[in-house]
Amino acid sequence: MPLLIRNGRVVTATDDYTADIYCQDQAITRIEARIDPASVKGAEVIDAAGKFVFPGFIDPHVHVYLPFMGTYAKDTWETASRAAIVGGTTTLIEMICPGKTDEPMAAFETWLSKAQGISSCDFTFHMGVTRFDEKAERQFRDIVKRGIRSFKVFLAYKGALGVDDRELYHALKLAKELGVVVTAHCENETLVDERQKELIAAGKAAPEFHEPSRPVQVEAEGVHHLMSFAELTSAEVYVVHTSCDEAVREAVCAIERGVKAHIEVVLPHLLLDQTYTQKPGFEGAKYVMSPPLRDKSQLPRMWNHLRSGVVATVGTDHAPFDFETQKTMGKDAFTKIPNGIPSVEDRVNLLYTHGVAAGRIDLHTFVNAASTRTAKIFGLTGKGTVAVGADADLVVYDPNYRGKISAKTHSMATDYSAFEGWEIKGRPSVVTVRGEVMARDGKFTGGKGRGRLVPRA
Ligand code: URP
Ligand code: ZN
Ligand code: ZN
């Protein structure tokens, strides 16, 4: 059914104006000062007076199907996409993370099968390069032909997902040849491994020792390492979940030398600090992710990098593991706690609340970092802005809503929220995916399987 959104304050990465928006056949077809509802009979009319109309938000970094650290992430594409949509995110980019002995094409088909026909929001993938040899290379070429125009490499997770320097070099060379962006988890895996052994041997096994096992130098070294390789190969790179000023500076230094690099920050590193992993009992395990939550002093520095545009995108690194049955796998050693924090549902509302409403970033930076720049970097056709011809992925956003986050009411499949009890100032009133209303006022109203693989430029 066609859709008319009236009287909303349309905010994009560059513009801010009041208008009516008409959507037909999945796209935005008219944006005008006033469109008479009588002239578009049969359209569903939504009154957006007093509300913002944002482009659908895009999360550049999620894990939904994730075999990891001896278990599987908790969400399915049904639960994760519903949670995303309720929170205003209409496109997800998931990391495909094959084991080292898995064939890349088989992994691509597996990950695709988990989303296609099930996801309610649109989606695409970063193809994990966890092994690089001739056989794998042929498959990466075919996967790129299938429209997956970004790779993911892990410099961390020794012996599991991590690549060695030979593999990194050749993955970057292939990416350069194919015009593919390489996203990278940057931590020096050897340093992590050695420090973990030292800490455990010293009886320091609680969740709070996760951070000392991979301090800021470990991450900054990882970024420096990637940048040296990117400089030599001229590949375009994207540093995921940058958690600290030291790591950002390594990337900025490289950008100043001419390296084509982008920096992502994820929500937990803007809002949570290391003290959360020091909570009494085993509670701190809820906050174990990698790179780890940092000292409080890092948070304002990361917000500054976002405000100045040095940080390009804000994702979540949504990696959902239950507290009771999964995080507890690391009761005796923090090294066995499945890494990750669930937050795909909360990114937009928390970024609006602690960014825009708190005066840390303006509306354009908010839209740019949470949607537009991701669409541009990863070539997501039709996404990331409100314009005639763009996909009708729209978020009618009520800045006057007040509420609280709780695992009791969230749509994610996990048994806890890292933001339990946190207040949100603002929430999506209506969320559309290619012109179809999929959520209203915090409730999912859409159907299963509407999401499709986003064409990539
Ligand atoms: O702690 C994290 N980040 N878990 C998910 C896997 C990854 O490194 O992105
Ligand atoms: Zn990672
Ligand atoms: Zn991740």
CSV table of C-alpha atoms and ligand atoms in Angstrom, one decimal:
chain,number,residue,atom,x,y,z
A,1,MET,CA,0.0,0.0,0.0
A,2,PRO,CA,1.4,3.5,-0.8
A,3,LEU,CA,2.3,5.6,2.2
A,4,LEU,CA,2.1,9.3,2.9
A,5,ILE,CA,4.1,10.7,5.9
A,6,ARG,CA,2.9,14.2,6.6
A,7,ASN,CA,4.4,17.2,8.4
A,8,GLY,CA,7.5,15.5,9.6
A,9,ARG,CA,10.9,17.3,10.2
A,10,VAL,CA,13.1,15.5,7.7
A,11,VAL,CA,16.7,15.2,8.9
A,12,THR,CA,19.4,13.7,6.8
A,13,ALA,CA,23.2,13.9,7.0
A,14,THR,CA,23.1,17.3,5.4
A,15,ASP,CA,19.5,18.7,5.4
A,16,ASP,CA,16.8,19.7,7.9
A,17,TYR,CA,13.3,20.7,6.6
A,18,THR,CA,9.6,20.1,7.1
A,19,ALA,CA,7.9,18.2,4.3
A,20,ASP,CA,5.5,15.4,3.2
A,21,ILE,CA,6.9,12.2,1.9
A,22,TYR,CA,5.1,9.8,-0.5
A,23,CYS,CA,6.3,6.3,-1.0
A,24,GLN,CA,5.2,3.8,-3.6
A,25,ASP,CA,6.5,0.5,-4.9
A,26,GLN,CA,9.1,0.3,-2.1
A,27,ALA,CA,10.7,3.7,-2.9
A,28,ILE,CA,10.3,7.3,-2.0
A,29,THR,CA,8.7,8.9,-5.1
A,30,ARG,CA,7.7,12.4,-3.9
A,31,ILE,CA,9.0,14.9,-1.3
A,32,GLU,CA,7.0,18.1,-1.3
A,33,ALA,CA,6.1,20.9,1.1
A,34,ARG,CA,2.5,19.6,1.1
A,35,ILE,CA,0.9,16.6,-0.5
A,36,ASP,CA,-2.9,16.6,-0.3
A,37,PRO,CA,-4.0,13.3,1.1
A,38,ALA,CA,-7.1,13.5,-1.1
A,39,SER,CA,-4.8,13.4,-4.1
A,40,VAL,CA,-3.3,10.1,-3.1
A,41,LYS,CA,-6.4,8.0,-2.4
A,42,GLY,CA,-5.6,4.5,-1.0
A,43,ALA,CA,-2.4,5.6,0.7
A,44,GLU,CA,-1.8,4.9,4.4
A,45,VAL,CA,-1.4,8.3,6.0
A,46,ILE,CA,1.0,8.8,9.0
A,47,ASP,CA,1.0,12.1,10.8
A,48,ALA,CA,4.6,13.0,11.8
A,49,ALA,CA,3.9,16.5,13.2
A,50,GLY,CA,6.3,17.2,16.1
A,51,LYS,CA,8.5,14.2,15.0
A,52,PHE,CA,11.6,13.7,13.0
A,53,VAL,CA,11.7,11.7,9.9
A,54,PHE,CA,15.2,10.0,9.6
A,55,PRO,CA,16.5,7.6,7.0
A,56,GLY,CA,16.3,4.0,8.1
A,57,PHE,CA,19.4,3.3,10.3
A,58,ILE,CA,22.1,0.9,9.4
A,59,ASP,CA,24.1,-1.2,11.7
A,60,PRO,CA,27.5,-1.9,10.0
A,61,HIS,CA,28.6,-4.6,12.5
A,62,VAL,CA,26.4,-7.4,14.0
A,63,HIS,CA,26.6,-11.0,14.7
A,64,VAL,CA,23.5,-13.1,14.5
A,65,TYR,CA,24.5,-16.6,13.6
A,66,LEU,CA,27.9,-16.9,15.3
A,67,PRO,CA,29.6,-20.2,16.4
A,68,PHE,CA,32.1,-18.7,18.8
A,69,MET,CA,34.1,-19.8,21.9
A,70,GLY,CA,32.4,-23.1,22.2
A,71,THR,CA,28.8,-21.9,21.8
A,72,TYR,CA,26.4,-20.1,19.5
A,73,ALA,CA,25.1,-16.5,19.7
A,74,LYS,CA,21.6,-16.5,21.0
A,75,ASP,CA,19.6,-14.6,18.4
A,76,THR,CA,18.1,-15.9,15.2
A,77,TRP,CA,17.5,-13.6,12.2
A,78,GLU,CA,13.9,-13.6,13.2
A,79,THR,CA,14.6,-12.2,16.7
A,80,ALA,CA,17.6,-10.0,15.7
A,81,SER,CA,15.8,-8.3,12.8
A,82,ARG,CA,12.7,-7.6,14.8
A,83,ALA,CA,14.8,-6.1,17.6
A,84,ALA,CA,16.7,-4.0,15.0
A,85,ILE,CA,13.5,-2.7,13.5
A,86,VAL,CA,11.8,-1.9,16.7
A,87,GLY,CA,14.8,0.2,17.6
A,88,GLY,CA,14.9,2.0,14.2
A,89,THR,CA,17.5,-0.1,12.3
A,90,THR,CA,16.3,-1.2,8.9
A,91,THR,CA,19.5,-2.7,7.5
A,92,LEU,CA,22.0,-5.0,9.2
A,93,ILE,CA,25.5,-6.0,8.0
A,94,GLU,CA,26.5,-9.3,9.6
A,95,MET,CA,30.0,-10.7,9.8
A,96,ILE,CA,30.3,-14.2,8.2
A,97,CYS,CA,32.8,-16.0,10.5
A,98,PRO,CA,33.8,-19.4,9.1
A,99,GLY,CA,36.1,-21.7,11.1
A,100,LYS,CA,39.6,-22.0,9.6
A,101,THR,CA,38.9,-25.3,8.0
A,102,ASP,CA,35.5,-24.3,6.6
A,103,GLU,CA,35.1,-23.5,2.9
A,104,PRO,CA,34.2,-19.8,2.4
A,105,MET,CA,31.5,-20.5,-0.2
A,106,ALA,CA,29.8,-23.0,2.0
A,107,ALA,CA,30.0,-20.5,4.9
A,108,PHE,CA,28.5,-17.8,2.7
A,109,GLU,CA,25.6,-20.1,1.8
A,110,THR,CA,25.1,-21.1,5.4
A,111,TRP,CA,25.0,-17.5,6.7
A,112,LEU,CA,22.8,-16.4,3.8
A,113,SER,CA,20.3,-19.2,4.5
A,114,LYS,CA,20.0,-18.1,8.1
A,115,ALA,CA,18.8,-14.6,7.0
A,116,GLN,CA,17.0,-15.1,3.6
A,117,GLY,CA,13.3,-15.6,3.9
A,118,ILE,CA,13.5,-15.1,7.7
A,119,SER,CA,14.9,-11.6,8.3
A,120,SER,CA,12.3,-8.8,8.5
A,121,CYS,CA,14.9,-6.1,7.8
A,122,ASP,CA,17.3,-5.8,4.8
A,123,PHE,CA,20.7,-7.2,5.2
A,124,THR,CA,24.1,-7.9,3.7
A,125,PHE,CA,27.4,-9.4,4.9
A,126,HIS,CA,31.1,-8.8,5.4
A,127,MET,CA,32.8,-12.0,4.3
A,128,GLY,CA,35.1,-13.3,6.9
A,129,VAL,CA,38.6,-14.2,5.6
A,130,THR,CA,39.7,-16.6,8.3
A,131,ARG,CA,42.0,-18.6,6.0
A,132,PHE,CA,43.7,-17.5,2.8
A,133,ASP,CA,45.0,-20.1,0.3
A,134,GLU,CA,44.5,-20.6,-3.5
A,135,LYS,CA,41.3,-22.6,-2.9
A,136,ALA,CA,39.8,-20.0,-0.6
A,137,GLU,CA,40.8,-17.2,-2.9
A,138,ARG,CA,38.8,-18.6,-5.8
A,139,GLN,CA,35.8,-18.8,-3.5
A,140,PHE,CA,36.3,-15.2,-2.3
A,141,ARG,CA,36.3,-14.0,-5.9
A,142,ASP,CA,32.9,-15.8,-6.5
A,143,ILE,CA,31.5,-14.4,-3.3
A,144,VAL,CA,32.3,-10.9,-4.4
A,145,LYS,CA,30.6,-11.6,-7.7
A,146,ARG,CA,27.5,-12.5,-5.6
A,147,GLY,CA,27.5,-8.9,-4.3
A,148,ILE,CA,29.4,-9.2,-1.0
A,149,ARG,CA,31.8,-6.3,-1.5
A,150,SER,CA,33.5,-6.3,1.9
A,151,PHE,CA,35.8,-8.7,3.8
A,152,LYS,CA,36.4,-9.1,7.5
A,153,VAL,CA,39.7,-10.1,9.0
A,154,PHE,CA,40.5,-10.8,12.6
A,155,LEU,CA,44.0,-10.0,13.9
A,156,ALA,CA,42.8,-11.4,17.2
A,157,TYR,CA,41.5,-14.8,18.4
A,158,LYS,CA,44.7,-16.8,17.9
A,159,GLY,CA,44.2,-20.2,16.5
A,160,ALA,CA,40.5,-19.6,16.0
A,161,LEU,CA,39.4,-16.8,13.6
A,162,GLY,CA,42.7,-14.9,13.4
A,163,VAL,CA,44.8,-14.7,10.2
A,164,ASP,CA,48.6,-14.6,10.1
A,165,ASP,CA,50.5,-11.9,8.3
A,166,ARG,CA,50.8,-13.9,5.0
A,167,GLU,CA,47.1,-14.3,4.9
A,168,LEU,CA,46.5,-10.7,5.8
A,169,TYR,CA,48.8,-9.5,3.1
A,170,HIS,CA,47.2,-11.6,0.4
A,171,ALA,CA,43.6,-10.8,1.6
A,172,LEU,CA,44.4,-7.1,1.3
A,173,LYS,CA,46.0,-7.5,-2.2
A,174,LEU,CA,42.9,-9.4,-3.4
A,175,ALA,CA,40.6,-6.8,-1.9
A,176,LYS,CA,42.5,-4.0,-3.7
A,177,GLU,CA,42.3,-5.9,-6.9
A,178,LEU,CA,38.5,-6.4,-6.5
A,179,GLY,CA,37.7,-3.0,-5.1
A,180,VAL,CA,36.5,-4.5,-1.8
A,181,VAL,CA,36.7,-2.8,1.6
A,182,VAL,CA,38.5,-4.9,4.3
A,183,THR,CA,37.0,-4.5,7.8
A,184,ALA,CA,39.3,-5.6,10.6
A,185,HIS,CA,39.3,-6.5,14.3
A,186,CYS,CA,42.6,-5.1,15.4
A,187,GLU,CA,44.3,-6.6,18.5
A,188,ASN,CA,47.7,-8.2,18.6
A,189,GLU,CA,46.7,-11.9,19.1
A,190,THR,CA,50.1,-12.9,20.5
A,191,LEU,CA,50.1,-10.2,23.2
A,192,VAL,CA,46.6,-11.2,24.2
A,193,ASP,CA,47.6,-14.9,24.4
A,194,GLU,CA,50.7,-14.3,26.5
A,195,ARG,CA,49.0,-11.9,28.9
A,196,GLN,CA,46.0,-14.2,29.3
A,197,LYS,CA,48.3,-17.0,30.3
A,198,GLU,CA,50.2,-14.7,32.8
A,199,LEU,CA,47.0,-13.4,34.4
A,200,ILE,CA,45.4,-16.9,34.8
A,201,ALA,CA,48.7,-18.3,36.2
A,202,ALA,CA,48.6,-15.5,38.8
A,203,GLY,CA,45.1,-16.5,39.8
A,204,LYS,CA,43.6,-13.4,38.2
A,205,ALA,CA,40.6,-15.2,36.5
A,206,ALA,CA,37.6,-12.9,37.2
A,207,PRO,CA,35.9,-10.9,34.4
A,208,GLU,CA,37.6,-7.7,35.5
A,209,PHE,CA,41.0,-9.1,34.2
A,210,HIS,CA,39.7,-9.3,30.7
A,211,GLU,CA,40.7,-5.7,30.1
A,212,PRO,CA,44.3,-6.0,31.5
A,213,SER,CA,44.7,-9.0,29.2
A,214,ARG,CA,44.2,-6.7,26.1
A,215,PRO,CA,45.1,-3.2,27.2
A,216,VAL,CA,45.0,-0.2,24.8
A,217,GLN,CA,48.6,-0.8,23.5
A,218,VAL,CA,47.4,-4.2,22.3
A,219,GLU,CA,44.7,-2.6,20.2
A,220,ALA,CA,46.8,0.4,19.0
A,221,GLU,CA,49.5,-2.1,17.9
A,222,GLY,CA,46.8,-4.0,16.0
A,223,VAL,CA,45.6,-0.9,14.2
A,224,HIS,CA,49.2,0.1,13.4
A,225,HIS,CA,49.8,-3.3,12.0
A,226,LEU,CA,46.8,-3.2,9.7
A,227,MET,CA,47.7,0.3,8.6
A,228,SER,CA,51.2,-0.8,7.6
A,229,PHE,CA,49.8,-3.6,5.5
A,230,ALA,CA,47.1,-1.3,4.0
A,231,GLU,CA,49.7,1.3,3.1
A,232,LEU,CA,51.8,-1.3,1.3
A,233,THR,CA,48.9,-2.9,-0.6
A,234,SER,CA,46.8,0.3,-1.1
A,235,ALA,CA,43.8,-1.6,0.1
A,236,GLU,CA,40.8,0.3,1.6
A,237,VAL,CA,40.4,-0.7,5.3
A,238,TYR,CA,37.8,-0.1,8.0
A,239,VAL,CA,38.7,-0.6,11.7
A,240,VAL,CA,35.8,-2.1,13.6
A,241,HIS,CA,34.9,-1.5,17.2
A,242,THR,CA,37.7,1.0,17.9
A,243,SER,CA,37.6,1.4,21.7
A,244,CYS,CA,40.3,3.9,22.7
A,245,ASP,CA,42.0,7.1,21.7
A,246,GLU,CA,45.3,5.4,21.2
A,247,ALA,CA,43.9,3.1,18.5
A,248,VAL,CA,42.0,6.0,16.8
A,249,ARG,CA,45.3,8.0,16.6
A,250,GLU,CA,47.1,5.1,14.9
A,251,ALA,CA,44.4,5.1,12.2
A,252,VAL,CA,44.4,8.9,11.9
A,253,CYS,CA,48.2,8.9,11.5
A,254,ALA,CA,47.8,6.4,8.6
A,255,ILE,CA,45.0,8.4,7.0
A,256,GLU,CA,47.2,11.5,7.1
A,257,ARG,CA,49.9,9.4,5.2
A,258,GLY,CA,47.3,8.7,2.5
A,259,VAL,CA,45.9,5.3,3.7
A,260,LYS,CA,42.3,4.9,2.8
A,261,ALA,CA,40.9,4.0,6.2
A,262,HIS,CA,37.6,4.4,8.1
A,263,ILE,CA,37.0,4.1,11.8
A,264,GLU,CA,34.0,2.5,13.5
A,265,VAL,CA,33.1,2.9,17.1
A,266,VAL,CA,30.4,0.7,18.7
A,267,LEU,CA,27.8,1.7,21.2
A,268,PRO,CA,29.3,-0.1,24.3
A,269,HIS,CA,32.6,1.8,23.9
A,270,LEU,CA,30.7,5.2,24.0
A,271,LEU,CA,28.6,4.4,27.0
A,272,LEU,CA,30.1,1.8,29.2
A,273,ASP,CA,33.5,1.7,31.0
A,274,GLN,CA,35.7,-0.9,32.6
A,275,THR,CA,34.1,-0.6,36.0
A,276,TYR,CA,31.1,-2.6,34.7
A,277,THR,CA,33.3,-5.7,34.4
A,278,GLN,CA,34.2,-5.1,38.1
A,279,LYS,CA,30.6,-5.6,39.3
A,280,PRO,CA,30.3,-8.0,42.2
A,281,GLY,CA,29.8,-11.7,41.8
A,282,PHE,CA,30.0,-12.8,38.2
A,283,GLU,CA,27.9,-9.9,37.0
A,284,GLY,CA,30.9,-8.3,35.2
A,285,ALA,CA,30.8,-11.2,32.6
A,286,LYS,CA,27.8,-9.4,31.0
A,287,TYR,CA,30.2,-6.7,29.9
A,288,VAL,CA,33.0,-8.8,28.5
A,289,MET,CA,33.6,-8.0,24.9
A,290,SER,CA,36.7,-7.5,22.7
A,291,PRO,CA,38.3,-5.0,22.5
A,292,PRO,CA,37.3,-4.6,26.2
A,293,LEU,CA,35.5,-1.7,27.9
A,294,ARG,CA,38.1,0.9,28.7
A,295,ASP,CA,38.9,3.4,31.5
A,296,LYS,CA,36.2,6.1,31.9
A,297,SER,CA,38.6,8.7,30.6
A,298,GLN,CA,38.3,7.2,27.1
A,299,LEU,CA,34.6,7.9,26.7
A,300,PRO,CA,34.7,11.7,26.2
A,301,ARG,CA,37.6,11.2,23.8
A,302,MET,CA,35.6,8.7,21.7
A,303,TRP,CA,32.6,11.1,21.7
A,304,ASN,CA,35.0,13.9,20.5
A,305,HIS,CA,36.2,11.7,17.7
A,306,LEU,CA,32.6,11.0,16.7
A,307,ARG,CA,31.7,14.7,16.8
A,308,SER,CA,34.7,15.8,14.7
A,309,GLY,CA,33.9,13.2,12.0
A,310,VAL,CA,37.2,11.2,12.6
A,311,VAL,CA,35.0,8.3,13.6
A,312,ALA,CA,32.9,7.5,10.6
A,313,THR,CA,30.3,5.1,11.9
A,314,VAL,CA,28.5,3.9,15.0
A,315,GLY,CA,27.6,0.2,15.1
A,316,THR,CA,26.9,-2.2,17.9
A,317,ASP,CA,29.0,-5.3,17.4
A,318,HIS,CA,25.8,-7.0,18.6
A,319,ALA,CA,27.0,-10.4,19.9
A,320,PRO,CA,24.2,-11.9,22.0
A,321,PHE,CA,25.1,-14.5,24.6
A,322,ASP,CA,22.8,-15.4,27.5
A,323,PHE,CA,24.2,-14.6,31.0
A,324,GLU,CA,22.8,-17.7,32.8
A,325,THR,CA,23.8,-20.4,30.4
A,326,GLN,CA,26.6,-18.9,28.2
A,327,LYS,CA,28.5,-16.2,30.0
A,328,THR,CA,28.9,-18.6,32.9
A,329,MET,CA,31.0,-20.9,30.8
A,330,GLY,CA,33.8,-18.6,32.0
A,331,LYS,CA,33.1,-18.8,35.7
A,332,ASP,CA,36.6,-20.2,36.4
A,333,ALA,CA,38.5,-18.1,33.8
A,334,PHE,CA,37.6,-14.9,32.0
A,335,THR,CA,39.2,-16.3,28.9
A,336,LYS,CA,36.3,-18.7,28.5
A,337,ILE,CA,33.5,-16.1,28.8
A,338,PRO,CA,31.9,-15.8,25.3
A,339,ASN,CA,32.8,-12.2,24.2
A,340,GLY,CA,30.0,-9.9,23.2
A,341,ILE,CA,27.3,-7.5,24.3
A,342,PRO,CA,23.8,-7.5,22.8
A,343,SER,CA,22.6,-4.0,21.8
A,344,VAL,CA,21.2,-4.0,18.2
A,345,GLU,CA,17.8,-2.9,19.6
A,346,ASP,CA,19.2,0.0,21.6
A,347,ARG,CA,21.8,1.7,19.4
A,348,VAL,CA,19.6,4.4,17.9
A,349,ASN,CA,17.8,5.3,21.1
A,350,LEU,CA,20.9,5.4,23.2
A,351,LEU,CA,22.9,7.3,20.6
A,352,TYR,CA,20.0,9.8,20.3
A,353,THR,CA,19.7,10.1,24.1
A,354,HIS,CA,23.4,10.3,25.0
A,355,GLY,CA,24.5,12.0,21.8
A,356,VAL,CA,21.9,14.3,20.5
A,357,ALA,CA,19.7,15.0,23.5
A,358,ALA,CA,22.8,15.3,25.7
A,359,GLY,CA,24.3,17.8,23.3
A,360,ARG,CA,27.4,15.7,22.4
A,361,ILE,CA,26.6,15.5,18.7
A,362,ASP,CA,24.2,17.2,16.4
A,363,LEU,CA,21.3,15.6,14.4
A,364,HIS,CA,23.3,15.5,11.2
A,365,THR,CA,26.3,13.7,12.8
A,366,PHE,CA,23.8,11.3,14.4
A,367,VAL,CA,22.2,10.4,11.0
A,368,ASN,CA,25.5,10.4,9.2
A,369,ALA,CA,27.3,8.1,11.7
A,370,ALA,CA,24.3,5.7,12.3
A,371,SER,CA,23.2,5.4,8.6
A,372,THR,CA,24.6,7.5,5.8
A,373,ARG,CA,28.3,6.9,6.0
A,374,THR,CA,27.8,3.2,6.3
A,375,ALA,CA,25.7,3.2,3.2
A,376,LYS,CA,28.5,5.1,1.4
A,377,ILE,CA,31.5,3.1,2.6
A,378,PHE,CA,29.9,-0.2,1.9
A,379,GLY,CA,28.0,0.8,-1.3
A,380,LEU,CA,24.5,0.0,0.0
A,381,THR,CA,22.3,0.9,-3.0
A,382,GLY,CA,19.3,3.0,-2.1
A,383,LYS,CA,20.1,3.2,1.6
A,384,GLY,CA,21.2,5.9,4.0
A,385,THR,CA,19.2,9.0,3.1
A,386,VAL,CA,15.8,10.4,2.5
A,387,ALA,CA,15.6,11.3,-1.2
A,388,VAL,CA,13.3,10.7,-4.2
A,389,GLY,CA,14.4,7.3,-5.6
A,390,ALA,CA,15.8,6.0,-2.3
A,391,ASP,CA,14.4,3.0,-0.6
A,392,ALA,CA,11.5,3.9,1.6
A,393,ASP,CA,13.3,2.9,4.8
A,394,LEU,CA,12.1,5.6,7.1
A,395,VAL,CA,12.0,6.2,10.9
A,396,VAL,CA,9.4,8.6,12.3
A,397,TYR,CA,11.1,9.5,15.5
A,398,ASP,CA,9.4,10.9,18.6
A,399,PRO,CA,11.9,12.9,20.6
A,400,ASN,CA,9.4,13.4,23.5
A,401,TYR,CA,9.1,9.7,24.4
A,402,ARG,CA,10.5,8.8,27.7
A,403,GLY,CA,11.1,5.2,28.8
A,404,LYS,CA,13.5,2.6,30.2
A,405,ILE,CA,15.4,-0.3,28.7
A,406,SER,CA,14.8,-3.7,30.2
A,407,ALA,CA,15.5,-7.3,29.2
A,408,LYS,CA,11.9,-8.0,30.4
A,409,THR,CA,10.5,-6.0,27.4
A,410,HIS,CA,13.3,-6.2,24.8
A,411,SER,CA,12.9,-8.1,21.6
A,412,MET,CA,16.5,-9.5,21.5
A,413,ALA,CA,16.7,-13.2,22.5
A,414,THR,CA,19.1,-12.7,25.4
A,415,ASP,CA,18.2,-13.0,29.1
A,416,TYR,CA,19.9,-9.8,30.1
A,417,SER,CA,20.5,-6.2,28.9
A,418,ALA,CA,23.8,-4.4,29.4
A,419,PHE,CA,21.7,-1.3,29.7
A,420,GLU,CA,19.1,-2.5,32.2
A,421,GLY,CA,17.1,0.4,33.6
A,422,TRP,CA,18.8,3.0,31.5
A,423,GLU,CA,16.4,5.9,30.5
A,424,ILE,CA,15.9,6.7,26.8
A,425,LYS,CA,14.8,10.1,25.6
A,426,GLY,CA,13.2,9.4,22.2
A,427,ARG,CA,12.0,6.3,20.3
A,428,PRO,CA,10.8,5.4,16.8
A,429,SER,CA,7.0,5.9,16.4
A,430,VAL,CA,6.9,4.3,13.0
A,431,VAL,CA,9.5,2.3,11.2
A,432,THR,CA,9.2,1.3,7.5
A,433,VAL,CA,11.2,-1.1,5.4
A,434,ARG,CA,10.9,-0.3,1.7
A,435,GLY,CA,7.6,1.4,2.3
A,436,GLU,CA,6.0,-1.2,4.6
A,437,VAL,CA,5.3,-0.3,8.2
A,438,MET,CA,7.1,-2.8,10.3
A,439,ALA,CA,7.0,-1.3,13.8
A,440,ARG,CA,4.9,1.2,15.8
A,441,ASP,CA,5.7,2.6,19.2
A,442,GLY,CA,8.1,-0.1,20.3
A,443,LYS,CA,6.1,-3.0,18.9
A,444,PHE,CA,7.0,-5.1,15.9
A,445,THR,CA,4.0,-5.2,13.5
A,446,GLY,CA,5.6,-6.5,10.3
A,447,GLY,CA,6.0,-10.0,8.9
A,448,LYS,CA,8.8,-12.5,8.7
A,449,GLY,CA,11.0,-12.7,5.6
A,450,ARG,CA,10.5,-9.2,4.2
A,451,GLY,CA,14.2,-8.5,4.4
A,452,ARG,CA,16.3,-8.9,1.3
A,453,LEU,CA,20.0,-8.9,0.4
A,454,VAL,CA,20.9,-5.3,-0.3
A,455,PRO,CA,22.5,-4.8,-3.8
A,456,ARG,CA,26.0,-3.3,-3.4
A,457,ALA,CA,27.6,-0.8,-5.7
B,1,URP,O1,33.4,-9.3,21.9
B,1,URP,C1,33.1,-9.3,20.7
B,1,URP,N1,33.4,-8.3,19.9
B,1,URP,N2,32.5,-10.4,20.2
B,1,URP,C2,32.1,-10.6,18.9
B,1,URP,C3,33.2,-11.1,18.0
B,1,URP,C4,34.0,-9.9,17.6
B,1,URP,O2,35.2,-9.8,17.9
B,1,URP,O3,33.5,-9.0,16.9
B,2,ZN,ZN,35.7,-8.1,16.7
B,3,ZN,ZN,32.1,-8.2,15.9
